[in-house]
Structures are given as C-alpha cells and as structure tokens.
mmCIF file of C-alpha atoms in Angstrom:
data_model
loop_
_atom_site.group_PDB
_atom_site.id
_atom_site.type_symbol
_atom_site.label_atom_id
_atom_site.label_comp_id
_atom_site.label_asym_id
_atom_site.label_seq_id
_atom_site.Cartn_x
_atom_site.Cartn_y
_atom_site.Cartn_z
ATOM 1 C CA UNK A 11 142.585 144.351 97.372
ATOM 2 C CA UNK A 12 143.210 142.245 94.556
ATOM 3 C CA UNK A 13 142.235 138.905 93.969
ATOM 4 C CA UNK A 14 144.686 136.693 93.386
ATOM 5 C CA UNK A 15 144.228 135.201 89.462
ATOM 6 C CA UNK A 16 144.785 131.520 89.616
ATOM 7 C CA UNK A 17 146.259 129.888 86.326
ATOM 8 C CA UNK A 18 144.156 127.987 84.890
ATOM 9 C CA UNK A 19 145.224 124.517 82.990
ATOM 10 C CA UNK A 20 143.594 123.362 80.317
ATOM 11 C CA UNK A 21 144.662 119.162 80.251
ATOM 12 C CA UNK A 22 145.275 118.729 76.570
ATOM 13 C CA UNK A 23 141.462 116.151 75.465
ATOM 14 C CA UNK A 24 144.688 113.669 73.493
ATOM 15 C CA UNK A 25 146.311 113.010 77.058
ATOM 16 C CA UNK A 26 143.259 111.565 78.389
ATOM 17 C CA UNK A 27 142.708 110.038 75.188
ATOM 18 C CA UNK A 28 141.907 106.187 76.666
ATOM 19 C CA UNK A 29 142.359 105.340 72.642
ATOM 20 C CA UNK A 30 145.746 107.047 72.845
ATOM 21 C CA UNK A 31 147.435 105.688 76.199
ATOM 22 C CA UNK A 32 146.777 102.009 74.276
ATOM 23 C CA UNK A 33 147.989 102.560 71.431
ATOM 24 C CA UNK A 34 151.305 104.220 73.530
ATOM 25 C CA UNK A 35 151.770 101.403 75.701
ATOM 26 C CA UNK A 36 151.045 97.851 73.178
ATOM 27 C CA UNK A 37 148.546 95.280 72.481
ATOM 28 C CA UNK A 38 148.776 93.505 75.999
ATOM 29 C CA UNK A 39 150.664 90.104 74.829
ATOM 30 C CA UNK A 40 149.967 88.407 78.511
ATOM 31 C CA UNK A 41 154.284 89.513 79.426
ATOM 32 C CA UNK A 42 154.407 90.672 83.179
ATOM 33 C CA UNK A 43 155.493 94.794 83.813
ATOM 34 C CA UNK A 44 158.762 95.622 85.571
ATOM 35 C CA UNK A 45 158.374 95.979 89.925
ATOM 36 C CA UNK A 46 158.544 99.369 89.107
ATOM 37 C CA UNK A 47 157.728 102.078 91.925
ATOM 38 C CA UNK A 48 156.741 105.931 92.259
ATOM 39 C CA UNK A 49 160.651 105.976 93.398
ATOM 40 C CA UNK A 50 162.214 103.255 91.526
ATOM 41 C CA UNK A 51 165.534 105.063 90.155
ATOM 42 C CA UNK A 52 165.561 105.225 86.331
ATOM 43 C CA UNK A 53 169.462 106.040 83.625
ATOM 44 C CA UNK A 54 169.379 105.334 80.056
ATOM 45 C CA UNK A 55 172.287 103.369 78.855
ATOM 46 C CA UNK A 56 172.179 104.276 75.029
ATOM 47 C CA UNK A 57 171.353 107.067 72.761
ATOM 48 C CA UNK A 58 167.345 106.164 71.740
ATOM 49 C CA UNK A 59 167.254 104.396 68.254
ATOM 50 C CA UNK A 60 164.999 104.697 64.884
ATOM 51 C CA UNK A 61 162.680 102.157 66.405
ATOM 52 C CA UNK A 62 161.818 103.286 69.577
ATOM 53 C CA UNK A 63 158.758 104.906 69.772
ATOM 54 C CA UNK A 64 158.547 108.693 71.006
ATOM 55 C CA UNK A 65 157.558 108.218 74.720
ATOM 56 C CA UNK A 66 160.289 105.845 74.516
ATOM 57 C CA UNK A 67 163.040 108.517 73.319
ATOM 58 C CA UNK A 68 161.710 111.037 75.189
ATOM 59 C CA UNK A 69 161.846 109.585 78.506
ATOM 60 C CA UNK A 70 165.261 108.034 76.745
ATOM 61 C CA UNK A 71 166.745 111.818 76.313
ATOM 62 C CA UNK A 72 165.369 112.602 79.577
ATOM 63 C CA UNK A 73 167.063 109.634 81.831
ATOM 64 C CA UNK A 74 170.807 110.574 80.958
ATOM 65 C CA UNK A 75 170.726 111.744 84.420
ATOM 66 C CA UNK A 76 168.942 109.369 87.130
ATOM 67 C CA UNK A 77 165.149 110.300 87.332
ATOM 68 C CA UNK A 78 162.558 108.562 89.798
ATOM 69 C CA UNK A 79 158.911 107.074 88.211
ATOM 70 C CA UNK A 80 157.440 109.710 89.190
ATOM 71 C CA UNK A 81 159.329 112.149 87.818
ATOM 72 C CA UNK A 82 159.076 110.728 83.862
ATOM 73 C CA UNK A 83 155.288 109.969 84.674
ATOM 74 C CA UNK A 84 154.482 114.112 85.638
ATOM 75 C CA UNK A 85 157.942 115.565 82.685
ATOM 76 C CA UNK A 86 156.060 112.606 79.892
ATOM 77 C CA UNK A 87 152.027 113.828 81.518
ATOM 78 C CA UNK A 88 151.907 110.250 81.276
ATOM 79 C CA UNK A 89 149.696 107.586 84.081
ATOM 80 C CA UNK A 90 151.752 105.950 85.390
ATOM 81 C CA UNK A 91 150.498 102.476 84.138
ATOM 82 C CA UNK A 92 151.115 103.534 80.378
ATOM 83 C CA UNK A 93 154.664 105.233 81.987
ATOM 84 C CA UNK A 94 155.389 101.404 83.480
ATOM 85 C CA UNK A 95 154.239 99.894 80.334
ATOM 86 C CA UNK A 96 157.572 102.256 78.685
ATOM 87 C CA UNK A 97 160.309 100.848 81.706
ATOM 88 C CA UNK A 98 159.425 97.650 80.937
ATOM 89 C CA UNK A 99 160.309 97.643 76.896
ATOM 90 C CA UNK A 100 162.489 99.805 77.977
ATOM 91 C CA UNK A 101 164.575 96.954 80.381
ATOM 92 C CA UNK A 102 163.154 94.384 78.114
ATOM 93 C CA UNK A 103 165.912 95.673 74.783
ATOM 94 C CA UNK A 104 169.105 96.815 78.224
ATOM 95 C CA UNK A 105 167.970 100.644 76.962
ATOM 96 C CA UNK A 106 167.930 101.610 80.464
ATOM 97 C CA UNK A 107 168.356 100.459 83.810
ATOM 98 C CA UNK A 108 166.357 100.630 87.131
ATOM 99 C CA UNK A 109 167.114 100.793 90.790
ATOM 100 C CA UNK A 110 166.161 101.368 93.744
ATOM 101 C CA UNK A 111 167.401 104.588 94.817
ATOM 102 C CA UNK A 112 169.946 104.812 97.035
ATOM 103 C CA UNK A 113 168.722 105.534 101.164
ATOM 104 C CA UNK A 114 170.786 107.401 103.526
ATOM 105 C CA UNK A 115 172.505 105.538 106.532
ATOM 106 C CA UNK A 116 170.421 106.707 109.546
ATOM 107 C CA UNK A 117 173.883 108.810 112.038
ATOM 108 C CA UNK A 118 173.948 107.312 115.605
ATOM 109 C CA UNK A 119 173.104 109.070 118.419
ATOM 110 C CA UNK A 120 174.480 111.731 119.240
ATOM 111 C CA UNK A 121 175.228 110.762 122.685
ATOM 112 C CA UNK A 122 176.326 106.965 121.283
ATOM 113 C CA UNK A 123 179.164 109.097 119.023
ATOM 114 C CA UNK A 124 180.448 110.657 122.534
ATOM 115 C CA UNK A 125 180.517 107.977 124.800
ATOM 116 C CA UNK A 126 182.913 106.431 122.408
ATOM 117 C CA UNK A 127 184.783 109.181 121.779
ATOM 118 C CA UNK A 128 184.360 110.356 125.842
ATOM 119 C CA UNK A 129 186.051 105.154 126.082
ATOM 120 C CA UNK A 130 188.573 106.353 123.230
ATOM 121 C CA UNK A 131 190.062 108.884 125.322
ATOM 122 C CA UNK A 132 190.363 107.161 128.148
ATOM 123 C CA UNK A 133 192.515 104.540 127.166
#
C-alpha cells in the first residue's frame, strides 16, 4: 500500500508579521469598528480608487458579488480583526455595503399544509 502524501503549506513570514498587520490596519485613532461578524455579507459599490490601500483594492475587486467576511479573510490570508478594520474604513468611505445574511424561512410542517389543503377542498 502506498502512503498518502500530505501537502505541507508553508506560511509566508510576511503574513504573520505583526508589524505588517499594524501597518495595514493603521494607527488606532480610537474610532469604533463596524459591527461585523463572520457571516456578514459584503458587496462593493465602486471600483478601487488610487488612494485605497492594496488590500482594500483587493477587497473591492473580490466583492463584486457578495462575500462573507470569513471568505474575505480566507482569500486575503489575513486575521478577522485586520479584515474588519479594513472593511470599517471602506464602509466609512461608502465604497462597500454590508448586511446580515438572508436566512431562509423555515418551511411549515407538511401536516399543517395538508390540513389546510383538505380544509380548502371541503369548502
């Protein structure tokens, strides 16, 4: 039997560098971050401008179709907290929109639907 080879991912040292993450998020000015969670959907409203950071430009390009914050974090290989900071800046400049995901309504019980159908047929 042949052994299964697993691919070992090498972590880019630049991605785990705290100084790089601090530069991306900017100097904390005491402003509040937007209320975003992992399932909040984000969609871009405009194309990237020359003044946005490269990571923000990538977010704007990725979010042509709605993506969750978790997906954005995964695509950028950045921590959730860094992504929320970037998204807060984009929300403040109105380059993106965010909304809670749409939850499908639960279907009514089949027996209830059958009872209503039988009741309507008797009328």
